[in-house]
Amino acid sequence: MQSQIIDALTKIVGQEYILTSPEDLYSYSYDATPGFQNLPEAVVRPANTEEVSKILALANTNKIPVYTRGSGTNLSAGTCPMQGGIVMVMTRLDKIIELDSANLVAVCEPGVIVGDLNTAAAKFGLICPPDPGTVKTATLGGTVSENAGGLRGLKYGVTKHYVMGMEVVLASGEVMNCGGKNVKDVSGYDMTKLFTGSEGTLGVITKLILKLVPAPEAKKSMMAVFKNLDDAGNSVSGIIAANIIPATLEIMDNATIKVAEEYSKVGLPLDAEAVLLIEVDGNPIVVEQEAEKVLNVLKANNAFSVQIAKTAAEVDKLWACRRAALPALNKLRTTTYCEDATVPRSMVPKFLRAVQDIAKRNNVQIGTFGHAGDGNMHPTIVCDIRDKVEMARVETAMDEMFKAAVDLGGTLSGEHGIGLGKLQWMEYQHGPVTINAMKAIKRALDPNLILNPGKLVGEC
Ligand SMILES: Cc1cc2nc3c(=O)[nH]c(=O)nc-3n(C[C@H](O)[C@H](O)[C@H](O)COP(=O)(O)OP(=O)(O)OC[C@H]3O[C@@H](n4cnc5c(N)ncnc54)[C@H](O)[C@@H]3O)c2cc1C
């Protein structure tokens, strides 16, 4: 990068907030996604919208790629600076500007950590429900840009259901506002939705208006063990058919049960084909009634055993095995690909069986867990990225797995986004007409293609 560009960036953010040493550049060359890494030429940490605007105007004039970064926990290489350029870290914009309990909204800067917003909202008896596994580290800007989900997606929806408005800096450096505090707002194209889930490819979010909801008064958690995968699948459909929408309805397959038990020792039977973890929440009387109905559905579908947590410690123990799923799989090998292929919920057993067949056929180790209630599965491939022969088999397995999800009426990504990792299957899911429309939007908003180039829609 030319020295006059570094000088101009230094003038914008101040000497303390520009990083150019090899160690610092290395630290921002990768994120939580395995397999993608490249050195940026500079890392900047702006303090406010004005600085973001000046950085983008400078980059746009000089056609320098800009990779916006929150905490770097995404799983689709969304912040990896694959064409060098500038990594722009948003964590200094970390103010909760307003908690408006009359309108049930929070106005926040994008660097606020998801969990910190919930801690602040709890003082008003409110929550902002999207809860990725990284609530304690992920920023709101990254979470909105990935349209992240989490365990509570079935009942409460995902991030896009809570974004009411935002301030965005466009590639040109111009500042745009869209949406607001209005519950009803059909004034023009829904620009707020367009930027939500756009993975830093269309603009940089500098302010967010987020919807809050009252926190549930009561919760009840239970775990059901099944000897047969179809019985677990039928239980999921049966619970929904009984007009119950649990806050959480999670599944783990046999491969995951085995490693989670080894890791957490909570007493899971190793021969079970599936475990369901269910939480209902809301008004205390309704919670009791719903828990009873769920129990009946589980029994009617041959649950081998059902445990209902009676104390806080028991609740913790039940969820410990679900929390153990990813770390337990992580521990098996050096490289973990936690994918998020998603299918309509009635297709979950078929998809799980397809993944098991794909694993066997390609001699690849895959454990699957996920959000059975909304069909969002996490087939997790554990392998060694340094072993080229094994990686060729992993690539074939991934190809078959994503195509299987799409063929079942599903999608490549329920919550982790596309970034670079799933780019090659985008046309298989969407077809050329939709892909061309997406590329036209990208070119209209970012004509010099400086924002996260090559990601989500690929080269334009
Ligand atoms: C162990 C683990 C568990 C996870 N569990 C879940 C889960 O349950 N559900 C789920 O959905 N995800 C999950 N994730 C993925 C990830 O944590 C979420 O996507 C998270 O919300 C990303 O936030 P971040 O601040 O780390 O964003 P980053 O990784 O920094 O950025 C994500 C994307 O957003 C863009 N971006 C960041 N800030 C801005 C901004 N201000 N304006 C414009 N673009 C921006 C970046 O360019 C990038 O494309 C998990 C990840 C890990 C490692």
CSV table of N, CA and C in Angstrom, one decimal, residues 45-163:
chain,number,residue,atom,x,y,z
A,45,ARG,N,-9.0,1.2,13.0
A,45,ARG,CA,-10.0,1.1,14.1
A,45,ARG,C,-10.7,2.4,14.2
A,46,PRO,N,-11.7,2.7,13.4
A,46,PRO,CA,-12.4,4.0,13.5
A,46,PRO,C,-13.2,4.2,14.7
A,47,ALA,N,-13.5,5.4,15.1
A,47,ALA,CA,-14.2,5.7,16.4
A,47,ALA,C,-15.7,6.1,16.1
A,48,ASN,N,-16.0,6.5,14.9
A,48,ASN,CA,-17.3,7.0,14.6
A,48,ASN,C,-17.7,7.0,13.1
A,49,THR,N,-18.9,7.4,12.8
A,49,THR,CA,-19.4,7.4,11.5
A,49,THR,C,-18.5,8.2,10.6
A,50,GLU,N,-18.2,9.4,11.1
A,50,GLU,CA,-17.4,10.3,10.2
A,50,GLU,C,-16.1,9.7,9.8
A,51,GLU,N,-15.4,9.0,10.7
A,51,GLU,CA,-14.1,8.4,10.3
A,51,GLU,C,-14.4,7.2,9.3
A,52,VAL,N,-15.5,6.4,9.6
A,52,VAL,CA,-15.8,5.3,8.6
A,52,VAL,C,-16.0,5.9,7.2
A,53,SER,N,-16.7,7.0,7.2
A,53,SER,CA,-17.1,7.7,5.9
A,53,SER,C,-15.8,8.1,5.2
A,54,LYS,N,-14.9,8.7,5.9
A,54,LYS,CA,-13.6,9.2,5.3
A,54,LYS,C,-12.8,8.0,4.8
A,55,ILE,N,-12.7,7.0,5.6
A,55,ILE,CA,-11.9,5.8,5.2
A,55,ILE,C,-12.5,5.2,3.9
A,56,LEU,N,-13.8,5.1,3.8
A,56,LEU,CA,-14.4,4.5,2.6
A,56,LEU,C,-14.2,5.4,1.4
A,57,ALA,N,-14.4,6.7,1.6
A,57,ALA,CA,-14.2,7.6,0.5
A,57,ALA,C,-12.8,7.5,-0.1
A,58,LEU,N,-11.8,7.4,0.8
A,58,LEU,CA,-10.4,7.3,0.4
A,58,LEU,C,-10.2,6.0,-0.3
A,59,ALA,N,-10.7,4.9,0.2
A,59,ALA,CA,-10.6,3.5,-0.4
A,59,ALA,C,-11.2,3.5,-1.7
A,60,ASN,N,-12.4,4.1,-1.8
A,60,ASN,CA,-13.2,4.1,-3.1
A,60,ASN,C,-12.4,4.8,-4.2
A,61,THR,N,-11.9,6.0,-3.9
A,61,THR,CA,-11.2,6.8,-4.9
A,61,THR,C,-10.0,6.0,-5.4
A,62,ASN,N,-9.3,5.3,-4.4
A,62,ASN,CA,-8.1,4.6,-4.8
A,62,ASN,C,-8.3,3.1,-5.1
A,63,LYS,N,-9.6,2.7,-5.1
A,63,LYS,CA,-10.0,1.3,-5.5
A,63,LYS,C,-9.2,0.3,-4.6
A,64,ILE,N,-9.3,0.5,-3.3
A,64,ILE,CA,-8.6,-0.4,-2.3
A,64,ILE,C,-9.7,-1.2,-1.6
A,65,PRO,N,-9.5,-2.5,-1.6
A,65,PRO,CA,-10.5,-3.4,-0.9
A,65,PRO,C,-10.6,-3.1,0.6
A,66,VAL,N,-11.9,-3.1,1.1
A,66,VAL,CA,-12.1,-2.9,2.6
A,66,VAL,C,-12.9,-4.1,3.1
A,67,TYR,N,-12.3,-4.6,4.2
A,67,TYR,CA,-13.0,-5.8,4.9
A,67,TYR,C,-13.4,-5.3,6.3
A,68,THR,N,-14.7,-5.2,6.4
A,68,THR,CA,-15.2,-4.7,7.7
A,68,THR,C,-15.2,-5.9,8.7
A,69,ARG,N,-14.8,-5.6,9.9
A,69,ARG,CA,-14.7,-6.7,10.9
A,69,ARG,C,-15.3,-6.3,12.3
A,70,GLY,N,-16.1,-7.3,12.8
A,70,GLY,CA,-16.5,-7.1,14.2
A,70,GLY,C,-15.6,-7.9,15.1
A,71,SER,N,-16.0,-9.0,15.6
A,71,SER,CA,-15.1,-9.8,16.4
A,71,SER,C,-14.5,-11.0,15.7
A,72,GLY,N,-14.8,-11.1,14.4
A,72,GLY,CA,-14.2,-12.2,13.6
A,72,GLY,C,-14.6,-13.6,13.9
A,73,THR,N,-15.8,-13.8,14.5
A,73,THR,CA,-16.2,-15.1,14.8
A,73,THR,C,-17.1,-15.8,13.8
A,74,ASN,N,-17.3,-15.1,12.6
A,74,ASN,CA,-18.1,-15.7,11.6
A,74,ASN,C,-17.4,-17.0,11.0
A,75,LEU,N,-18.3,-17.9,10.4
A,75,LEU,CA,-17.8,-19.2,10.0
A,75,LEU,C,-17.9,-19.3,8.4
A,76,SER,N,-17.8,-18.1,7.7
A,76,SER,CA,-17.8,-18.1,6.3
A,76,SER,C,-16.7,-17.3,5.7
A,77,ALA,N,-15.7,-17.1,6.4
A,77,ALA,CA,-14.5,-16.3,6.0
A,77,ALA,C,-14.9,-14.8,5.6
A,78,GLY,N,-15.9,-14.3,6.2
A,78,GLY,CA,-16.5,-13.0,5.9
A,78,GLY,C,-15.5,-11.9,6.1
A,79,THR,N,-14.5,-12.0,7.0
A,79,THR,CA,-13.6,-10.9,7.3
A,79,THR,C,-12.2,-11.2,6.8
A,80,CYS,N,-12.0,-12.3,6.1
A,80,CYS,CA,-10.6,-12.6,5.6
A,80,CYS,C,-10.3,-11.6,4.4
A,81,PRO,N,-9.2,-10.9,4.5
A,81,PRO,CA,-8.8,-9.9,3.5
A,81,PRO,C,-8.1,-10.6,2.3
A,82,MET,N,-8.9,-11.4,1.5
A,82,MET,CA,-8.3,-12.2,0.5
A,82,MET,C,-7.6,-11.4,-0.6
A,83,GLN,N,-7.9,-10.1,-0.8
A,83,GLN,CA,-7.2,-9.3,-1.8
A,83,GLN,C,-6.4,-8.2,-1.2
A,84,GLY,N,-5.9,-8.5,0.1
A,84,GLY,CA,-5.1,-7.5,0.8
A,84,GLY,C,-6.0,-6.3,1.2
A,85,GLY,N,-5.5,-5.1,1.0
A,85,GLY,CA,-6.2,-3.9,1.4
A,85,GLY,C,-6.4,-3.6,2.8
A,86,ILE,N,-7.5,-3.0,3.2
A,86,ILE,CA,-7.7,-2.5,4.6
A,86,ILE,C,-8.7,-3.4,5.3
A,87,VAL,N,-8.4,-3.8,6.6
A,87,VAL,CA,-9.3,-4.4,7.5
A,87,VAL,C,-9.8,-3.3,8.4
A,88,MET,N,-11.1,-3.1,8.4
A,88,MET,CA,-11.7,-2.0,9.3
A,88,MET,C,-12.4,-2.6,10.5
A,89,VAL,N,-11.9,-2.5,11.6
A,89,VAL,CA,-12.4,-3.1,12.8
A,89,VAL,C,-13.4,-2.2,13.5
A,90,MET,N,-14.6,-2.6,13.8
A,90,MET,CA,-15.7,-1.7,14.3
A,90,MET,C,-15.9,-1.7,15.8
A,91,THR,N,-15.0,-2.4,16.6
A,91,THR,CA,-15.2,-2.6,18.0
A,91,THR,C,-15.1,-1.3,18.8
A,92,ARG,N,-14.6,-0.2,18.3
A,92,ARG,CA,-14.6,1.0,19.1
A,92,ARG,C,-15.9,1.7,19.0
A,93,LEU,N,-16.8,1.4,18.1
A,93,LEU,CA,-18.1,2.0,18.1
A,93,LEU,C,-19.0,1.1,18.9
A,94,ASP,N,-18.9,1.2,20.3
A,94,ASP,CA,-19.5,0.2,21.2
A,94,ASP,C,-20.5,0.8,22.2
A,95,LYS,N,-21.2,1.9,21.8
A,95,LYS,CA,-22.1,2.5,22.7
A,95,LYS,C,-23.5,2.0,22.5
A,96,ILE,N,-24.2,1.7,23.7
A,96,ILE,CA,-25.7,1.5,23.6
A,96,ILE,C,-26.2,2.9,23.7
A,97,ILE,N,-26.7,3.5,22.6
A,97,ILE,CA,-27.1,4.9,22.6
A,97,ILE,C,-28.4,5.1,23.4
A,98,GLU,N,-29.3,4.2,23.2
A,98,GLU,CA,-30.7,4.4,23.9
A,98,GLU,C,-31.4,3.1,24.1
A,99,LEU,N,-32.0,3.0,25.3
A,99,LEU,CA,-32.9,1.8,25.5
A,99,LEU,C,-34.3,2.4,25.7
A,100,ASP,N,-35.1,2.3,24.7
A,100,ASP,CA,-36.4,3.0,24.7
A,100,ASP,C,-37.5,1.9,25.0
A,101,SER,N,-37.8,1.8,26.3
A,101,SER,CA,-38.8,0.8,26.7
A,101,SER,C,-40.2,1.1,26.3
A,102,ALA,N,-40.5,2.3,26.0
A,102,ALA,CA,-41.9,2.7,25.5
A,102,ALA,C,-42.1,2.2,24.1
A,103,ASN,N,-41.1,2.3,23.3
A,103,ASN,CA,-41.2,1.8,21.9
A,103,ASN,C,-40.6,0.4,21.7
A,104,LEU,N,-40.1,-0.2,22.8
A,104,LEU,CA,-39.4,-1.5,22.7
A,104,LEU,C,-38.3,-1.6,21.7
A,105,VAL,N,-37.4,-0.6,21.7
A,105,VAL,CA,-36.3,-0.6,20.8
A,105,VAL,C,-35.0,-0.2,21.5
A,106,ALA,N,-33.9,-0.7,21.0
A,106,ALA,CA,-32.6,-0.3,21.4
A,106,ALA,C,-31.9,0.3,20.2
A,107,VAL,N,-31.2,1.5,20.5
A,107,VAL,CA,-30.4,2.1,19.4
A,107,VAL,C,-28.9,1.9,19.8
A,108,CYS,N,-28.2,1.2,19.0
A,108,CYS,CA,-26.8,0.8,19.4
A,108,CYS,C,-25.8,1.1,18.3
A,109,GLU,N,-24.5,1.2,18.7
A,109,GLU,CA,-23.5,1.2,17.7
A,109,GLU,C,-23.1,-0.2,17.4
A,110,PRO,N,-22.5,-0.5,16.2
A,110,PRO,CA,-22.4,-1.9,15.7
A,110,PRO,C,-21.4,-2.7,16.5
A,111,GLY,N,-20.5,-2.0,17.3
A,111,GLY,CA,-19.4,-2.8,18.0
A,111,GLY,C,-19.9,-3.3,19.4
A,112,VAL,N,-21.2,-3.0,19.8
A,112,VAL,CA,-21.7,-3.5,21.0
A,112,VAL,C,-21.8,-5.1,21.0
A,113,ILE,N,-21.3,-5.7,22.0
A,113,ILE,CA,-21.4,-7.2,22.1
A,113,ILE,C,-22.8,-7.6,22.4
A,114,VAL,N,-23.3,-8.7,21.7
A,114,VAL,CA,-24.7,-9.1,21.7
A,114,VAL,C,-25.1,-9.3,23.2
A,115,GLY,N,-24.3,-10.0,24.0
A,115,GLY,CA,-24.6,-10.3,25.4
A,115,GLY,C,-24.8,-9.0,26.2
A,116,ASP,N,-24.0,-8.0,25.9
A,116,ASP,CA,-24.0,-6.7,26.7
A,116,ASP,C,-25.3,-6.0,26.4
A,117,LEU,N,-25.9,-6.1,25.2
A,117,LEU,CA,-27.2,-5.5,25.0
A,117,LEU,C,-28.2,-6.2,25.8
A,118,ASN,N,-28.1,-7.5,25.9
A,118,ASN,CA,-29.1,-8.3,26.7
A,118,ASN,C,-29.0,-8.0,28.2
A,119,THR,N,-27.8,-7.8,28.6
A,119,THR,CA,-27.6,-7.4,30.1
A,119,THR,C,-28.3,-6.1,30.3
A,120,ALA,N,-28.1,-5.2,29.4
A,120,ALA,CA,-28.7,-3.8,29.6
A,120,ALA,C,-30.2,-3.9,29.5
A,121,ALA,N,-30.7,-4.7,28.5
A,121,ALA,CA,-32.2,-4.8,28.3
A,121,ALA,C,-32.8,-5.5,29.5
A,122,ALA,N,-32.1,-6.4,30.2
A,122,ALA,CA,-32.7,-7.2,31.3
A,122,ALA,C,-33.2,-6.3,32.4
A,123,LYS,N,-32.5,-5.1,32.6
A,123,LYS,CA,-32.9,-4.1,33.6
A,123,LYS,C,-34.4,-3.7,33.4
A,124,PHE,N,-34.8,-3.7,32.1
A,124,PHE,CA,-36.2,-3.3,31.8
A,124,PHE,C,-37.1,-4.6,31.6
A,125,GLY,N,-36.6,-5.7,31.9
A,125,GLY,CA,-37.4,-7.0,31.7
A,125,GLY,C,-37.5,-7.3,30.3
A,126,LEU,N,-36.6,-6.9,29.4
A,126,LEU,CA,-36.6,-7.1,28.0
A,126,LEU,C,-35.5,-8.0,27.5
A,127,ILE,N,-35.6,-8.6,26.3
A,127,ILE,CA,-34.5,-9.3,25.7
A,127,ILE,C,-34.5,-8.9,24.2
A,128,CYS,N,-33.3,-9.1,23.6
A,128,CYS,CA,-33.1,-9.1,22.1
A,128,CYS,C,-32.8,-10.5,21.8
A,129,PRO,N,-33.8,-11.3,21.3
A,129,PRO,CA,-33.6,-12.8,21.3
A,129,PRO,C,-32.5,-13.4,20.5
A,130,PRO,N,-32.1,-12.9,19.3
A,130,PRO,CA,-31.1,-13.7,18.6
A,130,PRO,C,-29.9,-14.0,19.4
A,131,ASP,N,-29.5,-15.3,19.5
A,131,ASP,CA,-28.5,-15.8,20.5
A,131,ASP,C,-27.5,-16.7,19.8
A,132,PRO,N,-26.7,-16.2,18.9
A,132,PRO,CA,-25.6,-17.1,18.4
A,132,PRO,C,-24.8,-17.7,19.6
A,133,GLY,N,-24.1,-18.8,19.3
A,133,GLY,CA,-23.3,-19.4,20.4
A,133,GLY,C,-22.2,-18.5,20.9
A,134,THR,N,-22.0,-17.4,20.2
A,134,THR,CA,-20.9,-16.5,20.5
A,134,THR,C,-21.4,-15.2,21.1
A,135,VAL,N,-22.6,-15.3,21.8
A,135,VAL,CA,-23.2,-14.0,22.4
A,135,VAL,C,-22.2,-13.2,23.2
A,136,LYS,N,-21.2,-13.9,23.9
A,136,LYS,CA,-20.3,-13.1,24.7
A,136,LYS,C,-19.2,-12.5,24.0
A,137,THR,N,-19.0,-12.8,22.7
A,137,THR,CA,-17.9,-12.2,21.9
A,137,THR,C,-18.4,-11.5,20.6
A,138,ALA,N,-19.5,-11.9,20.0
A,138,ALA,CA,-19.8,-11.4,18.7
A,138,ALA,C,-20.4,-10.0,18.8
A,139,THR,N,-20.2,-9.1,17.8
A,139,THR,CA,-20.7,-7.8,17.8
A,139,THR,C,-22.1,-7.8,17.2
A,140,LEU,N,-22.9,-6.7,17.5
A,140,LEU,CA,-24.2,-6.6,16.8
A,140,LEU,C,-24.0,-6.4,15.3
A,141,GLY,N,-23.0,-5.6,14.9
A,141,GLY,CA,-22.8,-5.3,13.5
A,141,GLY,C,-22.5,-6.6,12.7
A,142,GLY,N,-21.7,-7.5,13.3
A,142,GLY,CA,-21.4,-8.8,12.6
A,142,GLY,C,-22.6,-9.7,12.6
A,143,THR,N,-23.4,-9.6,13.7
A,143,THR,CA,-24.5,-10.5,13.9
A,143,THR,C,-25.6,-10.1,12.9
A,144,VAL,N,-25.8,-8.8,12.7
A,144,VAL,CA,-26.8,-8.3,11.7
A,144,VAL,C,-26.3,-8.6,10.3
A,145,SER,N,-25.0,-8.4,10.1
A,145,SER,CA,-24.5,-8.6,8.7
A,145,SER,C,-24.5,-10.0,8.3
A,146,GLU,N,-24.5,-10.9,9.3
A,146,GLU,CA,-24.6,-12.4,9.0
A,146,GLU,C,-26.0,-12.8,9.1
A,147,ASN,N,-26.9,-12.0,9.5
A,147,ASN,CA,-28.3,-12.4,9.9
A,147,ASN,C,-28.2,-13.7,10.7
A,148,ALA,N,-27.5,-13.6,11.8
A,148,ALA,CA,-27.2,-14.8,12.6
A,148,ALA,C,-28.5,-15.3,13.3
A,149,GLY,N,-28.5,-16.6,13.6
A,149,GLY,CA,-29.6,-17.2,14.3
A,149,GLY,C,-29.2,-17.6,15.7
A,150,GLY,N,-29.5,-18.9,16.1
A,150,GLY,CA,-29.2,-19.4,17.4
A,150,GLY,C,-30.2,-20.4,17.8
A,151,LEU,N,-30.1,-20.7,19.1
A,151,LEU,CA,-31.0,-21.7,19.7
A,151,LEU,C,-32.5,-21.4,19.7
A,152,ARG,N,-32.8,-20.0,19.9
A,152,ARG,CA,-34.2,-19.6,20.1
A,152,ARG,C,-34.9,-19.3,18.8
A,153,GLY,N,-34.3,-19.6,17.6
A,153,GLY,CA,-34.8,-19.2,16.3
A,153,GLY,C,-36.2,-19.7,16.0
A,154,LEU,N,-36.5,-20.9,16.5
A,154,LEU,CA,-37.8,-21.5,16.2
A,154,LEU,C,-39.0,-20.6,16.7
A,155,LYS,N,-38.9,-20.2,17.9
A,155,LYS,CA,-40.0,-19.4,18.4
A,155,LYS,C,-39.8,-17.9,18.2
A,156,TYR,N,-38.6,-17.4,18.3
A,156,TYR,CA,-38.4,-16.0,18.3
A,156,TYR,C,-37.9,-15.5,16.9
A,157,GLY,N,-37.5,-16.4,16.0
A,157,GLY,CA,-37.0,-15.9,14.7
A,157,GLY,C,-35.5,-15.6,14.8
A,158,VAL,N,-35.0,-15.1,13.7
A,158,VAL,CA,-33.5,-14.8,13.7
A,158,VAL,C,-33.3,-13.3,13.7
A,159,THR,N,-32.0,-12.9,13.5
A,159,THR,CA,-31.7,-11.5,13.6
A,159,THR,C,-32.6,-10.5,12.8
A,160,LYS,N,-32.8,-11.0,11.5
A,160,LYS,CA,-33.6,-10.1,10.6
A,160,LYS,C,-34.9,-9.6,11.2
A,161,HIS,N,-35.5,-10.5,12.0
A,161,HIS,CA,-36.8,-10.2,12.6
A,161,HIS,C,-36.7,-9.1,13.7
A,162,TYR,N,-35.5,-8.7,14.0
A,162,TYR,CA,-35.3,-7.7,15.1
A,162,TYR,C,-34.6,-6.4,14.7
A,163,VAL,N,-34.3,-6.3,13.3
A,163,VAL,CA,-33.6,-5.1,12.8
A,163,VAL,C,-34.7,-4.2,12.3
